[in-house]
């Protein structure tokens, strides 16, 4: 997760952490810390850019809830950007197609050809290997996790994470929307059959 | 605009399958309490699906928040604090409310208060009856909880009895599902029993004599065994009989606690406290003992943010704001804050 503040093509401050668990705890203080470091306040914010996924559901929801709520409280628009786009922005220069590959767990990946665009793919790494164009570069935690599979047919640039600082700079050419219009990119239906009986400490009122 | 001298709390509740936002003044006066239920989304699964609940909270929270502020006719600057349920409940569902409340607190420059959902249910009583004072006994009955709480003072609780297996609401759901009556089980069985005019089937009570604990799993099994032996029994006689047995156990135990701790006030809380038979029987038994029996309006029994605001008002005065670097605790116990 990460937060950045930028203006007029300059990143004023940024912070990120590789947490896989403490998103809810860290997000609000991180917003405050980054603004403080940039010498700005929330009142200075004109628009919010948010990564709408795909990714881990919990992390996505903390980020998107924060963006929507800030937009509501500050009456500013929100720009959505996908994890695929943010991975492409973080990827090294490459002559062939760049695929952003996000680990979807349960032996699946979410993938997108960020060079040509097109609809995102949801499939097993083995299936993706078979459809990758020649001279492809793969980036993202899905590419990292299944590195051996992808390395057989493509290049893999390891350790690439969505570039939050770049997101802060992307705003000028994109029009924002009201926070209520922002839709998470889940790319998969909830797994009702598996989860139906898990209500740890739950309380159906 | 309303006067701003009062302590106004905006609270968010997203612990399970209701998205709710409320504004409450001085912990007792409800200015708005908007509740959006997801029951229809979960009905076809016969229970709450956590991932569906989380997705729905994220989508619904903003409109509900907007409506709650509008109905209360307050502006964010008038608020004393922003609160949210931070446990117990479904992790993903809780995180939406907690994150939104912390973000609002940051944006509006107000203190944040994390509230224990169960403490919220205890405070529902004060929304309608600011005059009542502990010590009192509150019986919390819902889909996730069944417990008898000795409230010695605000913030000083002793759980003196609880279920050793299913929660009461869960037992209603399971029996309704077994009989093919639909979901959620409590309201369905309540309606059937209310219209039933015959003789309800008598089921064993599973009283666990002498203790204040409950066991509903055996009563569910009793229904199943009865149907196996008497397959032609009409569903309404079974449903009415099961409800009678559950209500009998609940009220008997609650009155046992009232007697044992010698309190003059008893309260009901939780979603199952919306059950008509339970409300009637509880009120009657309290009357018979000369005990002040408080049955909150149904909107304050089922999950709602007004009760969270009421608890937050007191918590803020008692121990101050909750730090912004806290999250949610799915298995939070009564008496703990995070
Ligand atoms: Zn509840």
Short mmCIF file of C-alpha atoms and ligand atoms in Angstrom, two decimals:
data_model
loop_
_atom_site.label_atom_id
_atom_site.label_comp_id
_atom_site.label_asym_id
_atom_site.label_seq_id
_atom_site.Cartn_x
_atom_site.Cartn_y
_atom_site.Cartn_z
CA UNK A 1 0.00 0.00 0.00
CA UNK A 2 1.13 3.57 -0.52
CA UNK A 3 0.14 7.20 -0.48
CA UNK A 4 1.65 10.06 -2.48
CA UNK A 5 0.96 13.76 -2.89
CA UNK A 6 1.80 15.50 -6.12
CA UNK A 7 1.18 18.71 -7.99
CA UNK A 8 2.02 20.07 -11.47
CA UNK A 9 4.04 17.04 -12.47
CA UNK A 10 6.05 16.87 -9.23
CA UNK A 11 5.75 14.34 -6.41
CA UNK A 12 5.85 16.32 -3.16
CA UNK A 13 5.90 13.36 -0.78
CA UNK A 14 5.29 9.64 -0.84
CA UNK A 15 5.21 6.72 1.50
CA UNK A 16 4.63 3.03 0.98
CA UNK A 17 4.74 -0.15 2.96
CA UNK A 18 4.72 -3.79 1.95
CA UNK A 19 2.15 -4.79 4.53
CA UNK A 20 -0.20 -7.59 3.67
CA UNK A 21 -2.31 -7.20 6.79
CA UNK A 22 -2.32 -3.82 8.46
CA UNK A 23 -3.88 -1.70 5.69
CA UNK A 24 -6.74 -0.46 7.85
CA UNK A 25 -4.43 0.50 10.71
CA UNK A 26 -1.84 2.27 8.55
CA UNK A 27 -3.83 4.01 5.83
CA UNK A 28 -5.26 7.01 7.68
CA UNK A 29 -2.01 7.91 9.51
CA UNK A 30 -0.12 7.49 6.22
CA UNK A 31 -2.38 10.02 4.47
CA UNK A 32 -1.72 12.49 7.28
CA UNK A 33 2.03 11.82 7.34
CA UNK A 34 2.44 12.29 3.58
CA UNK A 35 0.48 15.55 3.62
CA UNK A 36 2.55 16.78 6.55
CA UNK A 37 5.76 15.92 4.74
CA UNK A 38 4.52 17.75 1.65
CA UNK A 39 3.67 20.76 3.79
CA UNK A 40 0.05 20.58 2.65
CA UNK A 41 -3.32 19.88 4.24
CA UNK A 42 -6.38 18.01 3.02
CA UNK A 43 -7.92 21.39 2.21
CA UNK A 44 -5.34 21.73 -0.57
CA UNK A 45 -6.40 18.51 -2.27
CA UNK A 46 -8.21 19.01 -5.61
CA UNK A 47 -8.56 15.43 -6.73
CA UNK A 48 -7.89 11.94 -5.54
CA UNK A 49 -6.42 9.11 -7.57
CA UNK A 50 -7.14 5.58 -6.39
CA UNK A 51 -5.95 2.11 -7.39
CA UNK A 52 -9.21 0.19 -7.89
CA UNK A 53 -7.52 -3.19 -8.29
CA UNK A 54 -7.35 -5.96 -9.09
CA UNK A 55 -5.58 -7.19 -5.98
CA UNK A 56 -6.29 -8.47 -2.48
CA UNK A 57 -9.88 -7.64 -1.63
CA UNK A 58 -9.17 -6.30 1.86
CA UNK A 59 -6.40 -3.98 0.77
CA UNK A 60 -8.45 -2.76 -2.19
CA UNK A 61 -11.39 -1.98 0.05
CA UNK A 62 -9.31 0.00 2.54
CA UNK A 63 -7.83 2.09 -0.30
CA UNK A 64 -11.10 2.61 -2.15
CA UNK A 65 -13.07 3.37 1.04
CA UNK A 66 -10.44 5.95 1.98
CA UNK A 67 -10.60 7.57 -1.47
CA UNK A 68 -14.41 7.60 -1.63
CA UNK A 69 -14.72 8.96 1.90
CA UNK A 70 -12.12 11.68 1.32
CA UNK A 71 -13.89 12.65 -1.90
CA UNK A 72 -17.18 12.89 0.01
CA UNK A 73 -15.75 14.91 2.88
CA UNK A 74 -13.71 17.27 0.67
CA UNK A 75 -16.19 17.45 -2.25
CA UNK A 76 -13.51 16.59 -4.80
CA UNK A 77 -13.56 14.12 -7.72
CA UNK A 78 -11.86 10.73 -7.84
CA UNK A 79 -9.84 9.29 -10.71
CA UNK A 80 -9.68 5.49 -10.87
CA UNK A 81 -6.60 3.78 -12.07
CA UNK A 82 -6.07 0.04 -12.28
CA UNK A 83 -3.28 -1.99 -10.70
CA UNK A 84 -2.36 -3.01 -14.26
CA UNK A 85 -1.70 0.60 -15.24
CA UNK A 86 0.28 1.28 -12.08
CA UNK A 87 2.41 -1.81 -12.69
CA UNK A 88 3.05 -0.73 -16.27
CA UNK A 89 4.20 2.67 -15.02
CA UNK A 90 6.65 0.97 -12.68
CA UNK A 91 7.94 -1.49 -15.29
CA UNK A 92 11.38 -1.00 -16.90
CA UNK A 93 11.54 0.09 -20.53
CA UNK A 94 10.85 -2.79 -22.87
CA UNK A 95 10.57 -3.09 -26.64
CA UNK A 96 7.89 -5.82 -26.73
CA UNK A 97 4.50 -6.05 -25.00
CA UNK A 98 4.36 -5.55 -21.23
CA UNK A 99 1.98 -7.79 -19.27
CA UNK A 100 0.92 -6.80 -15.77
CA UNK A 101 0.29 -10.01 -13.84
CA UNK A 102 -1.41 -9.88 -10.44
CA UNK A 103 -1.53 -12.92 -8.15
CA UNK A 104 -5.19 -13.92 -7.78
CA UNK A 105 -4.46 -16.90 -5.48
CA UNK A 106 -6.10 -20.29 -5.97
CA UNK A 107 -3.70 -20.92 -8.87
CA UNK A 108 -5.00 -18.01 -10.91
CA UNK A 109 -3.63 -14.66 -12.07
CA UNK A 110 -5.25 -11.46 -13.25
CA UNK A 111 -3.35 -10.27 -16.30
CA UNK A 112 -3.50 -7.46 -18.85
CA UNK A 113 -1.49 -6.53 -21.91
CA UNK A 114 -0.69 -2.95 -20.93
CA UNK A 115 0.86 -2.18 -24.29
CA UNK A 116 -2.17 -2.90 -26.47
CA UNK A 117 -4.90 -2.67 -23.82
CA UNK A 118 -7.87 -5.01 -24.09
CA UNK A 119 -9.95 -6.78 -21.46
CA UNK A 120 -8.17 -8.25 -18.41
CA UNK A 121 -7.63 -11.99 -18.26
CA UNK A 122 -8.44 -14.28 -15.35
CA UNK A 123 -6.73 -17.63 -15.79
CA UNK A 124 -4.16 -20.07 -14.45
CA UNK A 125 -0.46 -19.23 -14.99
CA UNK A 126 -0.21 -22.24 -17.31
CA UNK A 127 -3.00 -20.90 -19.49
CA UNK A 128 -1.45 -17.44 -19.58
CA UNK A 129 1.91 -18.86 -20.63
CA UNK A 130 0.22 -20.31 -23.71
CA UNK A 131 -1.26 -17.00 -24.86
CA UNK A 132 1.64 -14.62 -24.17
CA UNK A 133 2.90 -12.91 -27.35
CA UNK A 134 6.56 -13.15 -28.34
CA UNK A 135 9.05 -10.92 -26.51
CA UNK A 136 6.70 -10.18 -23.65
CA UNK A 137 7.85 -8.67 -20.36
CA UNK A 138 5.87 -9.80 -17.26
CA UNK A 139 5.70 -7.67 -14.10
CA UNK A 140 3.72 -7.85 -10.86
CA UNK A 141 3.36 -10.15 -7.86
CA UNK A 142 1.75 -12.78 -10.11
CA UNK A 143 4.81 -12.72 -12.35
CA UNK A 144 7.02 -13.02 -9.26
CA UNK A 145 5.08 -15.91 -7.78
CA UNK A 146 5.03 -17.96 -11.00
CA UNK A 147 8.39 -16.70 -12.24
CA UNK A 148 9.63 -20.10 -13.37
CA UNK A 149 6.58 -20.71 -15.57
CA UNK A 150 6.72 -17.28 -17.20
CA UNK A 151 10.52 -17.17 -17.53
CA UNK A 152 10.30 -20.11 -19.94
CA UNK A 153 8.48 -18.04 -22.56
CA UNK A 154 8.92 -14.39 -21.52
CA UNK A 155 11.09 -11.95 -19.65
CA UNK A 156 10.24 -11.33 -16.01
CA UNK A 157 11.22 -8.13 -14.18
CA UNK A 158 10.98 -9.16 -10.55
CA UNK A 159 9.85 -7.11 -7.55
CA UNK A 160 7.74 -4.58 -9.45
CA UNK A 161 4.90 -3.10 -7.34
CA UNK A 162 2.25 -0.56 -8.36
CA UNK A 163 3.82 2.89 -8.54
CA UNK A 164 1.81 5.10 -6.24
CA UNK A 165 3.96 8.17 -6.87
CA UNK A 166 3.26 7.91 -10.59
CA UNK A 167 -0.44 7.84 -9.81
CA UNK A 168 -0.18 11.25 -8.20
CA UNK A 169 1.18 12.65 -11.46
CA UNK A 170 -1.33 11.06 -13.78
CA UNK A 171 -4.23 13.25 -12.87
CA UNK A 172 -4.04 16.19 -15.28
CA UNK A 173 -5.15 14.33 -18.38
CA UNK A 174 -7.89 12.31 -16.73
CA UNK A 175 -11.30 13.49 -15.71
CA UNK A 176 -12.47 12.54 -12.25
CA UNK A 177 -15.84 11.20 -11.14
CA UNK A 178 -17.90 11.53 -7.98
CA UNK A 179 -16.74 9.02 -5.34
CA UNK A 180 -20.05 7.17 -5.55
CA UNK A 181 -19.23 6.19 -9.16
CA UNK A 182 -15.96 4.48 -8.27
CA UNK A 183 -16.17 0.71 -8.82
CA UNK A 184 -13.62 -1.79 -7.49
CA UNK A 185 -12.14 -4.09 -10.13
CA UNK A 186 -12.70 -7.43 -8.38
CA UNK A 187 -12.65 -9.50 -11.62
CA UNK A 188 -14.08 -12.50 -9.74
CA UNK A 189 -17.41 -13.28 -8.13
CA UNK A 190 -17.42 -13.71 -4.34
CA UNK A 191 -16.85 -17.31 -3.42
CA UNK A 192 -20.11 -17.85 -1.61
CA UNK A 193 -19.96 -21.60 -1.48
CA UNK A 194 -16.67 -21.63 0.40
CA UNK A 195 -17.34 -18.76 2.76
CA UNK A 196 -20.95 -19.29 3.69
CA UNK A 197 -20.38 -20.77 7.13
CA UNK A 198 -17.45 -18.68 8.27
CA UNK A 199 -18.70 -16.08 10.68
CA UNK A 200 -15.95 -15.85 13.29
CA UNK A 201 -17.34 -13.76 16.10
CA UNK A 202 -19.90 -12.66 13.56
CA UNK A 203 -23.21 -11.23 14.48
CA UNK A 204 -26.12 -11.26 12.10
CA UNK A 205 -27.63 -8.53 14.27
CA UNK B 1 -29.75 24.28 11.60
CA UNK B 2 -29.97 22.79 15.06
CA UNK B 3 -28.15 24.32 18.01
CA UNK B 4 -24.54 23.20 18.17
CA UNK B 5 -24.10 23.22 21.93
CA UNK B 6 -24.99 19.55 22.21
CA UNK B 7 -22.57 16.66 21.86
CA UNK B 8 -23.28 15.32 18.37
CA UNK B 9 -21.82 11.95 17.38
CA UNK B 10 -21.91 10.50 13.89
CA UNK B 11 -21.54 6.71 14.00
CA UNK B 12 -21.07 3.99 11.38
CA UNK B 13 -22.08 0.35 11.83
CA UNK B 14 -20.96 -2.27 9.27
CA UNK B 15 -20.17 -5.32 11.40
CA UNK B 16 -22.40 -7.78 9.59
CA UNK B 17 -25.15 -7.35 7.00
CA UNK B 18 -26.60 -3.91 7.74
CA UNK B 19 -24.97 -0.70 6.55
CA UNK B 20 -25.99 2.00 9.01
CA UNK B 21 -25.09 5.59 9.83
CA UNK B 22 -26.66 7.64 12.61
CA UNK B 23 -26.34 11.00 14.29
CA UNK B 24 -27.14 11.08 18.00
CA UNK B 25 -27.11 14.06 20.38
CA UNK B 26 -25.79 13.64 23.94
CA UNK B 27 -25.88 9.87 23.66
CA UNK B 28 -29.64 9.72 23.91
CA UNK B 29 -31.41 11.81 21.29
CA UNK B 30 -31.52 10.21 17.86
CA UNK B 31 -31.40 12.77 15.05
CA UNK B 32 -31.07 10.19 12.28
CA UNK B 33 -30.55 6.45 11.99
CA UNK B 34 -30.37 5.21 8.41
CA UNK B 35 -30.17 1.43 7.99
CA UNK B 36 -29.69 -0.34 4.66
CA UNK B 37 -30.21 -4.08 5.00
CA UNK B 38 -28.50 -6.63 2.76
CA UNK B 39 -30.83 -9.48 3.68
CA UNK B 40 -32.01 -9.95 0.07
CA UNK B 41 -28.42 -10.37 -1.14
CA UNK B 42 -27.73 -13.19 1.31
CA UNK B 43 -31.14 -14.91 1.32
CA UNK B 44 -30.36 -17.32 -1.51
CA UNK B 45 -27.32 -18.58 0.41
CA UNK B 46 -29.30 -19.10 3.62
CA UNK B 47 -26.76 -17.10 5.63
CA UNK B 48 -24.50 -14.08 5.53
CA UNK B 49 -21.73 -14.44 2.92
CA UNK B 50 -18.79 -12.35 4.19
CA UNK B 51 -17.40 -11.28 0.81
CA UNK B 52 -20.85 -10.23 -0.43
CA UNK B 53 -21.36 -8.26 2.80
CA UNK B 54 -18.03 -6.42 2.41
CA UNK B 55 -18.70 -5.51 -1.23
CA UNK B 56 -22.16 -4.26 -0.41
CA UNK B 57 -20.96 -2.08 2.50
CA UNK B 58 -18.42 -0.41 0.22
CA UNK B 59 -21.12 0.39 -2.32
CA UNK B 60 -23.83 1.51 0.11
CA UNK B 61 -21.96 3.39 2.80
CA UNK B 62 -21.68 6.75 1.04
CA UNK B 63 -25.37 7.17 0.15
CA UNK B 64 -26.32 6.06 3.67
CA UNK B 65 -23.84 8.54 5.17
CA UNK B 66 -25.17 11.35 3.04
CA UNK B 67 -28.76 10.57 4.01
CA UNK B 68 -27.94 10.37 7.72
CA UNK B 69 -26.33 13.82 7.69
CA UNK B 70 -29.22 15.25 5.69
CA UNK B 71 -31.93 13.82 7.92
CA UNK B 72 -30.13 14.98 11.05
CA UNK B 73 -29.80 18.47 9.57
CA UNK B 74 -26.30 18.84 10.92
CA UNK B 75 -23.13 19.90 9.18
CA UNK B 76 -19.87 18.05 9.83
CA UNK B 77 -18.46 21.06 11.67
CA UNK B 78 -21.15 20.61 14.38
CA UNK B 79 -19.99 17.08 15.21
CA UNK B 80 -18.10 16.24 18.41
CA UNK B 81 -16.73 12.95 17.05
CA UNK B 82 -16.98 10.25 14.40
CA UNK B 83 -17.44 6.67 15.61
CA UNK B 84 -17.50 3.19 14.09
CA UNK B 85 -18.01 -0.37 15.27
CA UNK B 86 -14.52 -1.93 15.42
CA UNK B 87 -15.60 -5.43 16.52
CA UNK B 88 -16.81 -8.06 16.92
CA UNK B 89 -18.03 -8.93 13.44
CA UNK B 90 -16.89 -9.89 9.96
CA UNK B 91 -13.38 -8.57 9.31
CA UNK B 92 -13.89 -7.24 5.78
CA UNK B 93 -17.22 -5.69 6.72
CA UNK B 94 -15.84 -4.00 9.84
CA UNK B 95 -12.88 -2.57 7.90
CA UNK B 96 -15.14 -0.59 5.56
CA UNK B 97 -16.84 1.22 8.46
CA UNK B 98 -13.65 1.69 10.48
CA UNK B 99 -11.73 3.05 7.48
CA UNK B 100 -14.55 5.42 6.53
CA UNK B 101 -14.91 6.72 10.11
CA UNK B 102 -11.17 7.29 10.53
CA UNK B 103 -11.01 9.06 7.17
CA UNK B 104 -13.94 11.32 8.08
CA UNK B 105 -12.32 12.06 11.44
CA UNK B 106 -9.14 13.06 9.63
CA UNK B 107 -10.91 15.15 6.98
CA UNK B 108 -13.22 16.89 9.43
CA UNK B 109 -10.57 17.18 12.14
CA UNK B 110 -12.68 15.38 14.76
CA UNK B 111 -11.84 12.68 17.28
CA UNK B 112 -12.42 9.05 16.21
CA UNK B 113 -14.09 6.59 18.56
CA UNK B 114 -13.97 2.81 17.98
CA UNK B 115 -16.96 1.10 19.56
CA UNK B 116 -17.52 -2.49 20.65
CA UNK B 117 -20.65 -3.70 18.84
CA UNK B 118 -21.90 -5.56 21.90
CA UNK B 119 -21.50 -2.50 24.08
CA UNK B 120 -23.55 -0.71 21.41
CA UNK B 121 -26.38 -3.20 21.92
CA UNK B 122 -26.21 -2.54 25.68
CA UNK B 123 -26.48 1.21 25.08
CA UNK B 124 -29.55 0.85 22.83
CA UNK B 125 -31.62 0.90 26.04
CA UNK B 126 -30.46 4.41 26.92
CA UNK B 127 -31.65 5.80 23.57
CA UNK B 128 -35.25 5.37 24.63
CA UNK B 129 -34.89 5.52 28.38
CA UNK B 130 -32.12 7.96 29.34
CA UNK B 131 -33.48 7.74 32.89
CA UNK B 132 -32.57 4.12 33.57
CA UNK B 133 -29.45 3.49 35.62
CA UNK B 134 -27.34 0.38 36.18
CA UNK B 135 -27.09 -2.05 37.85
CA UNK B 136 -29.25 -3.95 35.38
CA UNK B 137 -29.41 -7.20 33.47
CA UNK B 138 -29.40 -7.14 29.67
CA UNK B 139 -30.05 -10.20 27.59
CA UNK B 140 -28.37 -9.93 24.15
CA UNK B 141 -29.88 -12.29 21.60
CA UNK B 142 -28.87 -12.24 17.95
CA UNK B 143 -27.65 -14.34 15.07
CA UNK B 144 -24.13 -14.28 16.46
CA UNK B 145 -24.62 -13.90 20.20
CA UNK B 146 -26.73 -15.09 23.06
CA UNK B 147 -25.61 -13.81 26.42
CA UNK B 148 -26.83 -12.43 29.69
CA UNK B 149 -24.86 -9.41 30.82
CA UNK B 150 -24.77 -8.01 34.31
CA UNK B 151 -24.27 -4.29 33.70
CA UNK B 152 -22.87 -3.07 37.03
CA UNK B 153 -22.20 0.37 35.62
CA UNK B 154 -21.60 1.85 32.18
CA UNK B 155 -18.39 0.22 31.01
CA UNK B 156 -18.43 -2.38 33.80
CA UNK B 157 -19.86 -5.61 32.44
CA UNK B 158 -19.95 -9.19 33.53
CA UNK B 159 -21.13 -11.79 31.02
CA UNK B 160 -22.91 -14.12 33.46
CA UNK B 161 -24.41 -16.50 30.92
CA UNK B 162 -23.88 -17.39 27.27
CA UNK B 163 -24.61 -20.07 24.73
CA UNK B 164 -22.39 -23.11 24.71
CA UNK B 165 -23.24 -23.90 21.09
CA UNK B 166 -25.55 -22.05 18.64
CA UNK B 167 -26.71 -18.49 19.11
CA UNK B 168 -30.50 -18.16 19.37
CA UNK B 169 -30.79 -16.46 15.95
CA UNK B 170 -28.62 -19.17 14.41
CA UNK B 171 -30.94 -21.84 15.85
CA UNK B 172 -33.93 -20.05 14.30
CA UNK B 173 -32.11 -19.94 10.94
CA UNK B 174 -31.18 -23.63 11.07
CA UNK B 175 -34.68 -24.80 12.00
CA UNK B 176 -36.26 -22.55 9.37
CA UNK B 177 -33.86 -23.90 6.75
CA UNK B 178 -34.59 -27.50 7.80
CA UNK B 179 -38.33 -26.89 7.53
CA UNK B 180 -37.87 -25.06 4.22
CA UNK B 181 -39.38 -21.84 5.58
CA UNK B 182 -36.85 -19.36 4.20
CA UNK B 183 -34.28 -16.89 5.50
CA UNK B 184 -33.81 -15.19 7.89
CA UNK B 185 -35.39 -17.78 10.17
CA UNK B 186 -36.32 -15.59 13.14
CA UNK B 187 -38.82 -13.26 11.42
CA UNK B 188 -40.25 -16.13 9.33
CA UNK B 189 -40.92 -18.33 12.37
CA UNK B 190 -42.22 -15.35 14.34
CA UNK B 191 -44.82 -14.62 11.64
CA UNK B 192 -45.90 -18.26 11.37
CA UNK B 193 -46.22 -18.64 15.13
CA UNK B 194 -48.20 -15.44 15.45
CA UNK B 195 -50.82 -16.66 12.96
CA UNK B 196 -50.93 -20.21 14.30
CA UNK B 197 -54.01 -21.08 16.29
CA UNK B 198 -53.55 -24.78 17.02
CA UNK B 199 -51.56 -26.57 19.68
CA UNK B 200 -47.78 -26.05 19.27
CA UNK B 201 -45.61 -29.18 19.45
CA UNK B 202 -43.94 -29.41 22.84
CA UNK B 203 -40.17 -29.69 22.61
CA UNK B 204 -37.74 -30.35 25.47
CA UNK B 205 -36.32 -27.11 26.88
CA UNK B 206 -32.63 -27.85 27.35
CA UNK B 207 -32.62 -25.70 30.48
CA UNK B 208 -29.11 -26.63 31.71
CA UNK B 209 -30.51 -26.27 35.20
CA UNK B 210 -28.90 -23.97 37.70
CA UNK B 211 -26.63 -22.23 35.19
CA UNK B 212 -27.23 -19.07 33.18
CA UNK B 213 -25.80 -20.70 30.08
CA UNK B 214 -27.79 -21.74 27.03
CA UNK B 215 -27.74 -24.67 24.63
CA UNK B 216 -29.87 -24.49 21.50
CA UNK B 217 -28.26 -27.21 19.45
CA UNK B 218 -30.22 -29.95 21.27
CA UNK B 219 -33.49 -28.13 20.68
CA UNK B 220 -32.77 -27.97 16.95
CA UNK B 221 -32.04 -31.70 16.98
CA UNK B 222 -35.29 -32.32 18.84
CA UNK B 223 -37.21 -30.69 15.99
CA UNK B 224 -35.40 -32.82 13.41
CA UNK B 225 -36.02 -36.04 15.38
CA UNK B 226 -39.67 -35.15 15.83
CA UNK B 227 -40.14 -34.62 12.09
CA UNK B 228 -38.47 -37.97 11.37
CA UNK B 229 -40.88 -39.72 13.71
CA UNK B 230 -43.95 -37.72 12.70
CA UNK B 231 -43.38 -36.68 9.10
CA UNK B 232 -46.94 -35.41 8.61
CA UNK B 233 -46.73 -32.71 11.31
CA UNK B 234 -47.66 -29.31 9.89
CA UNK B 235 -44.76 -26.85 9.71
CA UNK B 236 -46.59 -24.15 11.64
CA UNK B 237 -47.12 -26.42 14.66
CA UNK B 238 -43.40 -27.24 14.61
CA UNK B 239 -42.30 -23.64 14.14
CA UNK B 240 -44.62 -22.36 16.87
CA UNK B 241 -43.47 -25.11 19.22
CA UNK B 242 -39.81 -24.42 18.58
CA UNK B 243 -40.23 -20.69 19.12
CA UNK B 244 -42.15 -21.31 22.35
CA UNK B 245 -39.35 -23.52 23.63
CA UNK B 246 -36.61 -21.00 22.73
CA UNK B 247 -38.51 -18.10 24.27
CA UNK B 248 -39.21 -20.12 27.40
CA UNK B 249 -35.52 -20.88 27.88
CA UNK B 250 -34.40 -17.32 27.13
CA UNK B 251 -36.86 -15.60 29.45
CA UNK B 252 -36.45 -18.16 32.26
CA UNK B 253 -32.68 -17.70 32.25
CA UNK B 254 -32.95 -13.95 32.12
CA UNK B 255 -35.32 -13.90 35.08
CA UNK B 256 -33.01 -16.27 36.96
CA UNK B 257 -30.25 -13.69 36.45
CA UNK B 258 -32.54 -10.85 37.56
CA UNK B 259 -33.29 -12.74 40.78
CA UNK B 260 -29.71 -13.85 41.36
CA UNK B 261 -28.24 -10.36 41.04
CA UNK B 262 -31.19 -8.58 42.61
CA UNK B 263 -31.47 -5.88 39.95
CA UNK B 264 -34.54 -3.69 39.50
CA UNK B 265 -34.13 -3.26 35.71
CA UNK B 266 -33.89 -5.75 32.86
CA UNK B 267 -33.35 -5.01 29.16
CA UNK B 268 -33.54 -6.91 25.90
CA UNK B 269 -31.17 -6.32 22.99
CA UNK B 270 -30.01 -7.82 19.68
CA UNK B 271 -31.84 -8.84 16.52
CA UNK B 272 -33.77 -11.70 18.12
CA UNK B 273 -35.21 -9.16 20.59
CA UNK B 274 -37.40 -8.09 17.65
CA UNK B 275 -39.28 -11.41 18.08
CA UNK B 276 -42.87 -10.70 19.18
CA UNK B 277 -43.27 -13.73 21.42
CA UNK B 278 -39.99 -12.97 23.22
CA UNK B 279 -40.97 -9.33 23.71
CA UNK B 280 -44.37 -10.22 25.16
CA UNK B 281 -43.15 -12.96 27.45
CA UNK B 282 -40.20 -10.87 28.67
CA UNK B 283 -42.44 -7.89 29.46
CA UNK B 284 -44.96 -10.10 31.25
CA UNK B 285 -42.34 -11.83 33.40
CA UNK B 286 -40.75 -8.50 34.34
CA UNK B 287 -44.16 -7.12 35.29
CA UNK B 288 -44.91 -10.15 37.40
CA UNK B 289 -41.68 -9.56 39.35
CA UNK B 290 -42.14 -5.82 39.69
CA UNK B 291 -38.98 -5.33 37.62
CA UNK B 292 -38.65 -2.43 35.16
CA UNK B 293 -38.54 -4.41 31.90
CA UNK B 294 -37.20 -2.51 28.94
CA UNK B 295 -37.95 -3.75 25.45
CA UNK B 296 -36.34 -1.34 22.97
CA UNK B 297 -38.13 -0.45 19.72
CA UNK B 298 -37.32 -2.97 17.00
CA UNK B 299 -35.12 -0.46 15.12
CA UNK B 300 -32.81 -0.34 18.17
CA UNK B 301 -32.74 -4.14 18.63
CA UNK B 302 -31.51 -5.07 15.16
CA UNK B 303 -28.08 -3.71 14.16
CA UNK B 304 -28.11 0.06 13.89
CA UNK B 305 -25.64 2.92 14.16
CA UNK B 306 -27.68 4.92 16.70
CA UNK B 307 -26.72 2.48 19.47
CA UNK B 308 -23.07 2.76 18.37
CA UNK B 309 -23.29 6.54 18.65
CA UNK B 310 -24.85 6.23 22.10
CA UNK B 311 -21.97 4.03 23.30
CA UNK B 312 -19.41 6.28 21.58
CA UNK B 313 -20.73 9.33 23.41
CA UNK B 314 -20.04 7.68 26.75
CA UNK B 315 -16.72 6.10 25.69
CA UNK B 316 -15.41 9.44 24.46
CA UNK B 317 -16.14 11.04 27.82
CA UNK B 318 -14.83 8.05 29.77
CA UNK B 319 -11.56 7.32 27.98
CA UNK B 320 -11.14 9.77 25.13
CA UNK B 321 -10.62 9.17 21.42
CA UNK B 322 -9.33 5.99 19.78
CA UNK B 323 -5.99 6.42 17.94
CA UNK B 324 -6.17 6.54 14.13
CA UNK B 325 -3.62 3.73 13.78
CA UNK B 326 -6.09 1.11 15.02
CA UNK B 327 -8.11 -1.30 12.88
CA UNK B 328 -10.85 -3.81 13.56
CA UNK B 329 -10.94 -6.84 15.85
CA UNK B 330 -13.30 -9.52 14.50
CA UNK B 331 -13.45 -11.45 17.78
CA UNK B 332 -13.51 -8.48 20.16
CA UNK B 333 -14.96 -9.36 23.56
CA UNK B 334 -17.39 -7.30 25.58
CA UNK B 335 -15.44 -4.98 27.84
CA UNK B 336 -12.52 -4.66 25.40
CA UNK B 337 -12.14 -1.79 23.00
CA UNK B 338 -9.56 -3.07 20.50
ZN1 LIG C 1 -25.68 -7.06 16.63
#
